[in-house]
Short mmCIF file of C-alpha atoms in Angstrom, two decimals:
data_model
loop_
_atom_site.label_atom_id
_atom_site.label_comp_id
_atom_site.label_asym_id
_atom_site.label_seq_id
_atom_site.Cartn_x
_atom_site.Cartn_y
_atom_site.Cartn_z
CA UNK A 1 14.72 6.55 16.56
CA UNK A 2 11.86 5.06 14.53
CA UNK A 3 10.30 2.06 16.29
CA UNK A 4 6.89 1.57 14.65
CA UNK A 5 5.41 1.56 11.15
CA UNK A 6 3.35 4.62 12.07
CA UNK A 7 6.54 6.49 12.97
CA UNK A 8 8.19 5.31 9.74
CA UNK A 9 5.29 6.59 7.63
CA UNK A 10 5.20 9.84 9.60
CA UNK A 11 8.91 10.33 8.89
CA UNK A 12 8.46 9.64 5.17
CA UNK A 13 5.50 12.01 4.86
CA UNK A 14 7.27 14.73 6.88
CA UNK A 15 9.88 15.09 4.14
CA UNK A 16 9.37 17.84 1.56
CA UNK A 17 7.68 16.90 -1.72
CA UNK A 18 10.33 18.50 -3.95
CA UNK A 19 13.95 19.51 -3.50
CA UNK A 20 15.13 23.07 -4.04
CA UNK A 21 16.46 22.03 -7.47
CA UNK A 22 15.75 19.04 -9.72
CA UNK A 23 18.35 16.34 -10.13
CA UNK A 24 19.66 12.99 -8.93
CA UNK A 25 22.27 14.40 -6.55
CA UNK A 26 20.21 13.76 -3.39
CA UNK A 27 19.19 10.17 -4.18
CA UNK A 28 22.74 9.49 -5.36
CA UNK A 29 24.15 10.69 -2.01
CA UNK A 30 21.63 8.61 -0.05
CA UNK A 31 22.25 5.43 -2.06
CA UNK A 32 25.99 5.98 -1.74
CA UNK A 33 25.59 6.02 2.05
CA UNK A 34 23.53 2.80 1.79
CA UNK A 35 26.20 1.07 -0.36
CA UNK A 36 24.10 1.24 -3.55
CA UNK A 37 21.54 -1.55 -3.10
CA UNK A 38 20.07 -0.78 -6.56
CA UNK A 39 23.22 -2.06 -8.29
CA UNK A 40 22.38 -5.66 -7.36
CA UNK A 41 18.92 -5.56 -8.96
CA UNK A 42 17.67 -6.59 -12.41
CA UNK A 43 15.15 -3.86 -13.29
CA UNK A 44 12.55 -2.97 -15.93
CA UNK A 45 11.87 0.78 -15.76
CA UNK A 46 8.45 2.13 -16.87
CA UNK A 47 7.46 5.78 -17.46
CA UNK A 48 4.37 7.41 -18.98
CA UNK A 49 1.64 9.97 -18.34
CA UNK A 50 -1.02 7.27 -18.04
CA UNK A 51 -0.95 3.49 -18.07
CA UNK A 52 2.38 2.90 -16.37
CA UNK A 53 0.86 1.37 -13.22
CA UNK A 54 -1.34 -1.02 -15.21
CA UNK A 55 1.66 -1.96 -17.36
CA UNK A 56 3.73 -2.68 -14.25
CA UNK A 57 0.94 -4.94 -12.98
CA UNK A 58 0.49 -6.81 -16.27
CA UNK A 59 4.24 -7.37 -16.68
CA UNK A 60 4.86 -8.47 -13.09
CA UNK A 61 1.93 -10.94 -13.30
CA UNK A 62 3.34 -12.52 -16.48
CA UNK A 63 6.83 -12.72 -14.97
CA UNK A 64 5.41 -14.39 -11.86
CA UNK A 65 3.86 -17.06 -14.10
CA UNK A 66 7.42 -18.17 -14.98
CA UNK A 67 7.98 -19.00 -11.31
CA UNK A 68 10.06 -15.90 -10.63
CA UNK A 69 9.59 -13.62 -7.65
CA UNK A 70 8.96 -10.04 -8.78
CA UNK A 71 9.41 -6.81 -6.85
CA UNK A 72 7.27 -3.80 -7.75
CA UNK A 73 7.57 -0.13 -6.84
CA UNK A 74 4.44 1.87 -7.72
CA UNK A 75 2.53 5.01 -6.77
CA UNK A 76 0.33 6.20 -5.28
CA UNK A 77 -1.12 3.74 -2.79
CA UNK A 78 -4.83 2.98 -2.42
CA UNK A 79 -5.21 1.70 1.16
CA UNK A 80 -1.75 1.67 2.80
CA UNK A 81 1.65 3.13 1.94
CA UNK A 82 3.18 -0.37 2.22
CA UNK A 83 1.49 -1.27 -1.12
CA UNK A 84 3.98 0.86 -3.00
CA UNK A 85 6.81 -1.59 -2.25
CA UNK A 86 5.77 -5.20 -2.87
CA UNK A 87 7.01 -8.65 -3.90
CA UNK A 88 4.61 -10.91 -5.79
CA UNK A 89 1.81 -8.54 -4.85
CA UNK A 90 2.52 -8.75 -1.12
CA UNK A 91 3.24 -5.31 0.39
CA UNK A 92 6.30 -4.77 2.52
CA UNK A 93 5.56 -5.73 6.14
CA UNK A 94 5.30 -3.09 8.85
CA UNK A 95 8.41 -4.52 10.55
CA UNK A 96 10.51 -4.44 7.38
CA UNK A 97 9.35 -0.91 6.55
CA UNK A 98 10.15 0.25 10.09
CA UNK A 99 13.67 -1.22 10.07
CA UNK A 100 14.54 0.09 6.62
CA UNK A 101 13.23 3.62 7.21
CA UNK A 102 15.08 3.71 10.56
CA UNK A 103 18.35 3.07 8.67
CA UNK A 104 17.55 5.86 6.23
CA UNK A 105 16.56 8.26 9.02
CA UNK A 106 19.86 7.67 10.82
CA UNK A 107 21.79 8.64 7.67
CA UNK A 108 19.69 11.75 7.00
CA UNK A 109 19.79 12.90 10.63
CA UNK A 110 23.58 12.68 10.66
CA UNK A 111 23.91 14.91 7.58
CA UNK A 112 24.92 18.54 7.91
CA UNK A 113 22.89 21.42 6.50
CA UNK A 114 25.00 21.81 3.35
CA UNK A 115 24.85 18.12 2.40
CA UNK A 116 22.69 16.80 -0.44
CA UNK A 117 21.27 14.41 2.16
CA UNK A 118 19.79 17.29 4.15
CA UNK A 119 17.12 17.99 1.51
CA UNK A 120 16.09 14.37 0.79
CA UNK A 121 12.46 14.32 -0.36
CA UNK A 122 9.55 12.02 0.48
CA UNK A 123 9.78 10.13 -2.82
CA UNK A 124 13.55 9.78 -2.55
CA UNK A 125 13.18 8.13 0.87
CA UNK A 126 10.60 5.73 -0.58
CA UNK A 127 12.79 4.95 -3.59
CA UNK A 128 15.79 4.17 -1.38
CA UNK A 129 13.58 2.07 0.93
CA UNK A 130 12.37 0.04 -2.06
CA UNK A 131 15.92 -0.62 -3.27
CA UNK A 132 17.03 -1.67 0.23
CA UNK A 133 14.06 -4.00 0.65
CA UNK A 134 14.57 -5.62 -2.75
CA UNK A 135 18.28 -6.11 -2.07
CA UNK A 136 17.45 -7.81 1.25
CA UNK A 137 14.70 -10.01 -0.22
CA UNK A 138 16.38 -10.83 -3.52
CA UNK A 139 13.51 -11.02 -6.05
CA UNK A 140 14.45 -12.34 -9.49
CA UNK A 141 13.44 -9.06 -11.09
CA UNK A 142 12.06 -5.64 -10.16
CA UNK A 143 9.49 -3.68 -12.18
CA UNK A 144 9.90 -0.02 -11.31
CA UNK A 145 7.35 2.73 -11.98
CA UNK A 146 8.63 6.27 -12.47
CA UNK A 147 7.21 8.70 -9.92
CA UNK A 148 7.10 11.91 -11.98
CA UNK A 149 8.54 12.54 -15.43
CA UNK A 150 11.67 10.49 -15.79
CA UNK A 151 14.86 12.47 -16.35
CA UNK A 152 15.11 13.85 -12.80
CA UNK A 153 12.96 11.21 -11.09
CA UNK A 154 14.78 9.44 -8.26
CA UNK A 155 14.11 6.04 -9.86
CA UNK A 156 16.31 7.14 -12.78
CA UNK A 157 19.46 6.41 -10.79
CA UNK A 158 19.37 2.80 -12.02
CA UNK A 159 20.98 0.85 -14.87
CA UNK A 160 17.91 -1.02 -16.18
CA UNK A 161 17.59 -4.14 -18.29
CA UNK A 162 14.75 -2.57 -20.32
CA UNK A 163 12.73 0.66 -20.34
CA UNK A 164 9.24 1.55 -21.54
CA UNK A 165 7.21 4.72 -22.10
CA UNK A 166 3.48 3.95 -22.15
CA UNK A 167 1.77 7.23 -23.11
CA UNK A 168 2.53 10.95 -23.18
CA UNK A 169 -0.03 13.66 -22.45
CA UNK A 170 -0.40 16.97 -20.65
CA UNK A 171 0.00 16.56 -16.88
CA UNK A 172 2.20 18.06 -14.15
CA UNK A 173 3.00 20.91 -16.55
CA UNK A 174 4.32 23.09 -13.72
CA UNK A 175 7.14 20.56 -13.20
CA UNK A 176 7.60 18.82 -16.56
CA UNK A 177 6.90 21.63 -19.03
CA UNK A 178 3.94 23.10 -20.88
CA UNK A 179 4.21 21.31 -24.24
CA UNK A 180 3.99 17.68 -25.34
CA UNK A 181 7.58 17.92 -26.60
CA UNK A 182 8.93 19.15 -23.24
CA UNK A 183 7.04 16.42 -21.37
CA UNK A 184 8.28 13.81 -23.87
CA UNK A 185 11.87 14.95 -23.25
CA UNK A 186 11.40 14.39 -19.51
CA UNK A 187 9.94 10.90 -20.04
CA UNK A 188 12.66 10.04 -22.57
CA UNK A 189 15.19 10.82 -19.85
CA UNK A 190 14.89 7.21 -18.65
CA UNK A 191 16.39 5.90 -21.92
CA UNK A 192 19.88 4.57 -21.22
CA UNK A 193 22.83 3.84 -23.47
CA UNK A 194 22.26 0.61 -25.39
CA UNK A 195 19.14 -0.33 -23.38
CA UNK A 196 16.05 -1.21 -25.50
CA UNK A 197 12.93 0.93 -25.01
CA UNK A 198 9.33 -0.10 -25.74
CA UNK A 199 6.92 2.72 -26.63
CA UNK A 200 3.14 2.58 -26.32
CA UNK A 201 0.49 4.45 -28.30
CA UNK A 202 2.20 7.84 -28.50
CA UNK A 203 1.58 10.88 -30.72
CA UNK A 204 4.02 11.61 -33.55
CA UNK A 205 5.35 14.84 -31.99
CA UNK A 206 6.18 13.06 -28.72
CA UNK A 207 7.56 10.00 -30.50
CA UNK A 208 9.96 12.20 -32.47
CA UNK A 209 11.52 13.42 -29.21
CA UNK A 210 11.80 9.86 -27.87
CA UNK A 211 13.41 8.62 -31.10
CA UNK A 212 15.95 11.45 -31.08
CA UNK A 213 16.93 10.61 -27.48
CA UNK A 214 17.10 6.88 -28.28
CA UNK A 215 19.32 7.54 -31.30
CA UNK A 216 21.77 9.54 -29.16
CA UNK A 217 21.79 6.71 -26.61
CA UNK A 218 22.07 4.01 -29.30
CA UNK A 219 18.97 2.39 -27.79
CA UNK A 220 16.69 0.28 -30.00
CA UNK A 221 13.05 1.43 -29.98
CA UNK A 222 10.21 -1.11 -30.21
CA UNK A 223 7.24 0.84 -31.58
CA UNK A 224 3.55 0.14 -31.01
CA UNK A 225 1.87 -0.74 -34.34
CA UNK A 226 5.27 -1.30 -35.97
CA UNK A 227 7.36 -3.82 -34.00
CA UNK A 228 4.36 -5.17 -32.11
CA UNK A 229 0.62 -4.61 -32.47
CA UNK A 230 -2.85 -5.70 -31.38
CA UNK A 231 -6.16 -6.52 -33.00
CA UNK A 232 -8.84 -5.37 -30.54
CA UNK A 233 -11.76 -7.82 -30.35
CA UNK A 234 -14.06 -5.94 -27.98
CA UNK A 235 -15.26 -6.41 -24.38
CA UNK A 236 -15.21 -9.90 -22.89
CA UNK A 237 -18.60 -11.39 -22.01
CA UNK A 238 -17.75 -11.56 -18.29
CA UNK A 239 -15.35 -8.67 -17.67
CA UNK A 240 -12.25 -7.24 -19.29
CA UNK A 241 -11.16 -6.90 -22.91
CA UNK A 242 -10.20 -9.30 -25.72
CA UNK A 243 -7.41 -8.88 -28.25
CA UNK A 244 -4.87 -10.68 -30.42
CA UNK A 245 -1.17 -9.78 -30.05
CA UNK A 246 1.44 -9.75 -32.82
CA UNK A 247 5.22 -9.33 -32.81
CA UNK A 248 8.24 -10.91 -34.50
CA UNK A 249 7.57 -14.18 -32.63
CA UNK A 250 4.15 -14.44 -34.30
CA UNK A 251 0.55 -14.16 -33.12
CA UNK A 252 -0.94 -14.84 -29.69
CA UNK A 253 -4.71 -15.08 -30.19
CA UNK A 254 -7.61 -14.64 -27.79
CA UNK A 255 -5.86 -12.75 -24.99
CA UNK A 256 -8.16 -11.41 -22.27
CA UNK A 257 -7.28 -8.67 -19.79
CA UNK A 258 -8.77 -8.69 -16.31
CA UNK A 259 -8.95 -4.88 -16.49
CA UNK A 260 -11.80 -3.14 -18.30
CA UNK A 261 -11.24 -0.44 -20.93
CA UNK A 262 -10.03 -0.68 -24.52
CA UNK A 263 -6.92 1.32 -23.58
CA UNK A 264 -5.95 -1.50 -21.20
CA UNK A 265 -5.29 -3.70 -24.24
CA UNK A 266 -2.70 -1.11 -25.31
CA UNK A 267 -1.10 -1.15 -21.84
CA UNK A 268 -1.19 -4.96 -21.89
CA UNK A 269 0.51 -4.97 -25.31
CA UNK A 270 3.41 -2.88 -23.96
CA UNK A 271 3.71 -5.39 -21.10
CA UNK A 272 3.62 -8.43 -23.43
CA UNK A 273 6.36 -6.93 -25.63
CA UNK A 274 8.45 -6.22 -22.51
CA UNK A 275 7.86 -9.78 -21.32
CA UNK A 276 8.99 -11.10 -24.70
CA UNK A 277 12.20 -9.04 -24.52
CA UNK A 278 12.89 -10.15 -20.92
CA UNK A 279 12.53 -13.77 -22.04
CA UNK A 280 15.03 -13.15 -24.85
CA UNK A 281 17.55 -11.36 -22.64
CA UNK A 282 17.27 -13.89 -19.80
CA UNK A 283 17.13 -16.85 -22.22
CA UNK A 284 13.88 -18.32 -20.91
CA UNK A 285 10.96 -19.59 -23.06
CA UNK A 286 8.39 -17.04 -24.24
CA UNK A 287 5.37 -19.16 -23.32
CA UNK A 288 1.97 -17.83 -24.42
CA UNK A 289 0.38 -19.69 -21.49
CA UNK A 290 2.30 -17.39 -19.13
CA UNK A 291 1.07 -14.39 -21.12
CA UNK A 292 -2.59 -15.51 -20.99
CA UNK A 293 -2.55 -16.45 -17.31
CA UNK A 294 -0.66 -13.31 -16.29
CA UNK A 295 -3.09 -10.97 -18.05
CA UNK A 296 -6.09 -12.76 -16.53
CA UNK A 297 -4.66 -12.67 -13.00
CA UNK A 298 -3.65 -8.99 -13.05
CA UNK A 299 -5.32 -6.93 -10.35
CA UNK A 300 -4.96 -3.14 -10.17
CA UNK A 301 -7.26 -1.39 -7.66
CA UNK A 302 -9.10 1.80 -8.65
CA UNK A 303 -8.44 1.31 -12.36
CA UNK A 304 -11.82 0.50 -13.92
CA UNK A 305 -12.40 -1.56 -10.79
CA UNK A 306 -15.85 -3.08 -10.27
CA UNK A 307 -16.29 -2.78 -6.51
CA UNK A 308 -20.01 -3.59 -6.45
CA UNK A 309 -22.26 -5.54 -8.81
CA UNK A 310 -25.66 -4.47 -7.41
CA UNK A 311 -25.69 -1.57 -7.87
CA UNK A 312 -22.88 -1.57 -10.41
CA UNK A 313 -20.14 0.73 -9.07
CA UNK A 314 -16.90 1.27 -10.98
CA UNK A 315 -13.89 3.18 -9.66
CA UNK A 316 -11.25 4.69 -11.91
CA UNK A 317 -8.47 7.07 -10.93
CA UNK A 318 -8.30 8.91 -14.26
CA UNK A 319 -6.53 11.96 -12.85
CA UNK A 320 -5.83 14.05 -15.96
CA UNK A 321 -7.53 15.06 -19.20
CA UNK A 322 -5.97 12.29 -21.30
CA UNK A 323 -6.99 9.67 -18.73
CA UNK A 324 -10.57 10.98 -18.54
CA UNK A 325 -10.81 11.02 -22.36
CA UNK A 326 -9.85 7.33 -22.54
CA UNK A 327 -12.19 6.52 -19.66
CA UNK A 328 -15.14 8.26 -21.35
CA UNK A 329 -14.49 6.35 -24.58
CA UNK A 330 -14.44 3.05 -22.67
CA UNK A 331 -17.63 3.81 -20.72
CA UNK A 332 -19.45 4.74 -23.94
CA UNK A 333 -18.19 1.52 -25.50
CA UNK A 334 -19.09 -0.79 -22.60
CA UNK A 335 -22.16 0.79 -20.98
CA UNK A 336 -23.95 2.86 -23.62
CA UNK A 337 -27.40 1.61 -22.56
CA UNK A 338 -27.07 2.57 -18.88
CA UNK A 339 -27.77 5.84 -17.09
CA UNK A 340 -24.47 6.73 -15.44
CA UNK A 341 -24.06 8.73 -12.24
CA UNK A 342 -20.53 10.16 -12.19
CA UNK A 343 -19.02 11.30 -8.87
CA UNK A 344 -15.95 13.39 -9.69
CA UNK A 345 -13.31 15.38 -7.84
CA UNK A 346 -9.80 16.48 -8.75
CA UNK A 347 -6.90 18.59 -7.56
CA UNK A 348 -6.99 22.33 -8.25
CA UNK A 349 -3.77 22.22 -10.31
CA UNK A 350 -5.39 19.94 -12.90
CA UNK A 351 -7.30 21.11 -15.97
CA UNK A 352 -10.67 20.55 -14.30
CA UNK A 353 -12.70 22.18 -17.09
CA UNK A 354 -11.02 20.00 -19.70
CA UNK A 355 -11.69 16.89 -17.61
CA UNK A 356 -15.36 17.84 -17.18
CA UNK A 357 -15.75 18.42 -20.91
CA UNK A 358 -14.45 14.89 -21.51
CA UNK A 359 -16.80 13.43 -18.89
CA UNK A 360 -19.74 15.17 -20.57
CA UNK A 361 -18.97 13.10 -23.68
CA UNK A 362 -20.33 10.09 -21.77
CA UNK A 363 -23.71 10.06 -23.46
CA UNK A 364 -25.90 9.14 -20.47
CA UNK A 365 -23.87 10.79 -17.70
CA UNK A 366 -25.16 12.88 -14.81
CA UNK A 367 -22.19 14.41 -13.00
CA UNK A 368 -21.84 15.13 -9.29
CA UNK A 369 -18.95 17.52 -8.75
CA UNK A 370 -17.66 17.32 -5.20
CA UNK A 371 -14.82 17.67 -2.71
CA UNK A 372 -12.72 15.44 -0.48
CA UNK A 373 -10.30 15.81 2.39
CA UNK A 374 -6.98 16.60 0.70
CA UNK A 375 -4.66 19.59 0.41
CA UNK A 376 -4.94 21.32 -2.95
CA UNK A 377 -8.39 19.96 -3.84
CA UNK A 378 -10.40 21.83 -6.51
CA UNK A 379 -12.51 24.80 -5.41
CA UNK A 380 -16.22 24.31 -6.03
CA UNK A 381 -16.92 28.06 -5.91
CA UNK A 382 -15.43 28.38 -9.41
CA UNK A 383 -18.93 27.67 -10.80
CA UNK A 384 -18.06 24.69 -12.98
CA UNK A 385 -21.81 24.08 -13.24
CA UNK A 386 -21.98 26.75 -15.96
CA UNK A 387 -20.37 24.26 -18.39
CA UNK A 388 -23.62 22.26 -18.45
CA UNK A 389 -26.23 23.27 -15.87
CA UNK A 390 -28.54 20.40 -16.79
CA UNK A 391 -25.99 17.63 -16.25
CA UNK A 392 -23.59 18.93 -13.58
CA UNK A 393 -24.62 18.96 -9.91
CA UNK A 394 -22.51 20.48 -7.13
CA UNK A 395 -22.37 18.68 -3.77
CA UNK A 396 -20.07 19.97 -1.04
CA UNK A 397 -19.36 16.49 0.36
CA UNK A 398 -19.15 13.37 -1.80
CA UNK A 399 -20.89 11.32 0.93
CA UNK A 400 -24.07 13.36 0.32
CA UNK A 401 -23.82 12.87 -3.43
CA UNK A 402 -23.38 9.11 -3.05
CA UNK A 403 -26.29 8.86 -0.60
CA UNK A 404 -28.52 10.86 -2.96
CA UNK A 405 -27.67 8.60 -5.89
CA UNK A 406 -28.17 5.38 -3.90
CA UNK A 407 -31.70 6.54 -2.97
CA UNK A 408 -32.81 6.81 -6.60
CA UNK A 409 -30.59 4.41 -8.57
CA UNK A 410 -32.37 1.72 -10.61
CA UNK A 411 -31.16 -1.73 -11.70
CA UNK A 412 -30.10 -0.46 -15.12
CA UNK A 413 -28.10 2.48 -13.76
CA UNK A 414 -24.49 2.54 -12.62
CA UNK A 415 -22.14 4.71 -10.57
CA UNK A 416 -18.72 5.80 -11.81
CA UNK A 417 -16.34 7.33 -9.25
CA UNK A 418 -13.41 9.05 -10.94
CA UNK A 419 -10.84 11.84 -10.81
CA UNK A 420 -7.96 12.10 -8.37
CA UNK A 421 -6.63 8.72 -7.22
CA UNK A 422 -6.58 10.14 -3.70
CA UNK A 423 -10.30 10.87 -4.01
CA UNK A 424 -11.11 7.48 -5.51
CA UNK A 425 -9.15 5.73 -2.74
CA UNK A 426 -11.16 7.59 -0.07
CA UNK A 427 -14.49 6.64 -1.66
CA UNK A 428 -13.31 3.07 -2.23
CA UNK A 429 -12.61 2.54 1.45
CA UNK A 430 -16.08 3.69 2.51
CA UNK A 431 -17.87 1.60 -0.13
CA UNK A 432 -15.83 -1.46 0.85
CA UNK A 433 -16.86 -0.94 4.47
CA UNK A 434 -20.52 -0.57 3.46
CA UNK A 435 -20.69 -3.74 1.38
CA UNK A 436 -18.47 -5.95 3.55
#
């Protein structure tokens, strides 16, 4: 029997990553045994290759400005697993996590070997734990981030109030498919009958798949640059980005995100449109003050996060080629006059060469390619240095690379740590310890 948070986390992480076949049969069986806590929740469901976590954060911050309590379920975590299940930004307590996971363990342990419960995965346990916690705590609304894909993701068991798809790009091809259209079909799997869907900045070939799914489901689509749009105004003098927002309600001028990167204004726009639709459906005022304050108060660790000012160190978990492309564009836009030391690592299953080619588009970048302590990390012996021998350095341990950079960095230089979120989280913890 689970009695501590450590035991609860150990149990969660001991479960297999994937079931023997995709589908919702396992999570359905588990939630049935738990008396379907998800059915009592009012949920906004958000999918996307990139940007879904930021969009969850923006939306939940705006909703909190109305005085509501907001549950969030996100992935992965940065410092502690508890972060993934939170209310108003406060992670689930160790005691609550322990008690809830103990209930789930008892159900799984009592299942026989032919039951759908027998193969329950790590993410399915977490999803069920989130639903149980939110049912117990009773937040006014839950903003739910898809784990992987959408169609067969365990979060897709719900009947949401609204759905959103932020972006679609190539990632997790071994699970979701090897074309944009196949990946779009998986993401579009979250669209439910008659439930409105908000789409972000998405390519025409992916959007076609989403629109076909929405038409079958009789779900209204709110398109970026059609039903709502932004006018990007550039970086804010202090930090973040400035933009004006437009939709059928009119214009909201001079919005500022707390998160850096032009693409964050696109994520913020998806969140503002979702907030507008929530206000309509729940019959509460769409107050631009709540929009402005929510965007300014949004915090999302390891996403263009400034963790040190002197020297300037930015962390960003851009973990696929599309994410790195958008990151490189933002760095060139914001820091074109600085020499930039990039510390990068990724998982072997990613398109590492494609990611490096995008990083090399940062005009003043010097790249340190390295490793970290994680299963499936990229192999340095693949000689990635051949891509650009003058600008790519190989260091076996990132600690050595960071120490080397800190010895020679000048006031006008900066450090960018990017790649796998697991890698960025590891570096983040050490830097926080050093500067605290």
